[in-house]
Amino acid sequence: MKTAMPVGISGVGCLSGAGGTLGECMDSLFEGRRNPAPPTRFCGNHAISYPVFEVPESAIPGNIMDSPRISFTAKLALAAAHEAVGDAGLDRASLRNKKVGVCIGTTVGVALNNEVFYGELHRGGSPEMAPITRFLSSNPAEVIAREFDLTGPCQTVVNACSSGTDAVGIGASWIQSGLCDIVIAGGADEVCHITYNGFISLMITDETPCKPFDRDRKGLNLGEGAAMLILESADSCREREKSPRARFLAYASSSDAYHLTAPHPQGEGLKRALYEALRLSHRNGSDIAFINAHGTATPDNDRVEGRVLHETLPGVPFFSTKGFTGHTLGAAGAIEAAFTVACLERGMIPGNIGFTTFDPEVTASPAAATTAVTGSTAVSQSLAFGGCNGVLVLGKGEN
């Protein structure tokens, strides 16, 4: 693609371990509040109880939470979608008159939560089919399409921890191509037993609240949540007399083709995605107000990402919000895009909680405290297992 046509972002919804709405999340970020704790929905059976950032069931509207037919991931997605649709001034009736698509990122999609069912089946038993029925009804993109009676393109993206970023980029391309007037795009994921044990086995989980970009960081804390952006064409916004909150300017992705779980040591893939996204958006480094970094707090990710930012966008303020939400995997890119929109509106970025000591191997320091920013353009980026890199360039809205 030679250029990228801007797309309006007319509504945003988000819930995470930092809060039940986007506003509550931003309050936690700017007040420096976080509360990771041992998981409550499963038992880890580890000598150390590694903290996670769970979303309390009370944060999800009762009519959604009480549905036995869909997974917790799908419930998170629905809650965020309802907030975003309402924020955009839309409802089921008005969406019915538009060409509307749904594109949602996730990771394992809780398929592995059915281990009890598979265990009993493996032992020759005849387990109840309810877990499988629930799994088949819980594709997050299909759940949202059913909820709002949408008939446009519907896609779930499963591309590890860049899934949410990729879903926003793909959804925007549907607007740019004329395929859709509106796209509900974002990500959703829940903490589950398998991913919890998996990251612990990789020895990249911190037993204390995580410390992105800090010299003494030990690894990530897992989290869960969802965020949805209402992407809307200029014609549709004009027809509704709706001023977008923000603008999608560009998206680019790349593959390191280097290692299954580790990023390229020089961040070559991330640099390619970053440069391509800036080119497509017709922006350069001096136009960027801040960067919402991936910042997992793992030694490898933060070292590589910090070096890339120091080389490509020197002096531009950056921060990670995973110290407030944990790493929400397939939801992370969407949640961080939502936070980026909110920070552009405020003209402020939160301090990178957990960071106290400069790491010379990272070569750059994140914003340690709440910082005023100027400018109307920001970057939100994701790295992922498999060497995937995704970068969004987002612009401030008219209001």
GROMACS .gro file of N, CA and C in nm, residues 106-113 135 158 189-190 192 194-195 329-330:
model
   51
  106THR      N    1  -0.751  -1.232   1.956
  106THR     CA    2  -0.743  -1.308   2.081
  106THR      C    3  -0.626  -1.405   2.067
  107THR      N    4  -0.599  -1.486   2.168
  107THR     CA    5  -0.489  -1.583   2.155
  107THR      C    6  -0.547  -1.725   2.153
  108VAL      N    7  -0.542  -1.793   2.265
  108VAL     CA    8  -0.591  -1.931   2.262
  108VAL      C    9  -0.743  -1.937   2.261
  109GLY      N   10  -0.809  -1.823   2.280
  109GLY     CA   11  -0.955  -1.823   2.275
  109GLY      C   12  -1.017  -1.918   2.375
  110VAL      N   13  -0.949  -1.940   2.484
  110VAL     CA   14  -0.990  -2.028   2.594
  110VAL      C   15  -1.018  -2.172   2.550
  111ALA      N   16  -0.975  -2.211   2.431
  111ALA     CA   17  -0.996  -2.349   2.389
  111ALA      C   18  -0.933  -2.447   2.488
  112LEU      N   19  -0.821  -2.404   2.547
  112LEU     CA   20  -0.750  -2.494   2.636
  112LEU      C   21  -0.812  -2.499   2.775
  113ASN      N   22  -0.916  -2.419   2.799
  113ASN     CA   23  -0.984  -2.426   2.928
  113ASN      C   24  -1.067  -2.553   2.943
  135PHE      N   25  -1.763  -2.353   2.388
  135PHE     CA   26  -1.649  -2.314   2.305
  135PHE      C   27  -1.695  -2.280   2.163
  158VAL      N   28  -0.593  -1.453   1.533
  158VAL     CA   29  -0.517  -1.522   1.636
  158VAL      C   30  -0.371  -1.516   1.597
  189ASP      N   31  -0.924  -1.120   2.577
  189ASP     CA   32  -0.857  -1.241   2.626
  189ASP      C   33  -0.875  -1.253   2.776
  190GLU      N   34  -0.877  -1.377   2.825
  190GLU     CA   35  -0.888  -1.401   2.968
  190GLU      C   36  -0.766  -1.477   3.017
  192CYS      N   37  -0.601  -1.781   3.186
  192CYS     CA   38  -0.642  -1.921   3.206
  192CYS      C   39  -0.524  -2.002   3.256
  194ILE      N   40  -0.372  -2.264   3.147
  194ILE     CA   41  -0.267  -2.306   3.054
  194ILE      C   42  -0.166  -2.194   3.030
  195THR      N   43  -0.215  -2.073   2.999
  195THR     CA   44  -0.121  -1.964   2.973
  195THR      C   45  -0.045  -1.927   3.101
  329LEU      N   46  -0.224  -1.027   2.649
  329LEU     CA   47  -0.203  -1.114   2.532
  329LEU      C   48  -0.280  -1.065   2.410
  330GLY      N   49  -0.380  -1.139   2.362
  330GLY     CA   50  -0.449  -1.100   2.240
  330GLY      C   51  -0.529  -0.972   2.252
   0.00000   0.00000   0.00000
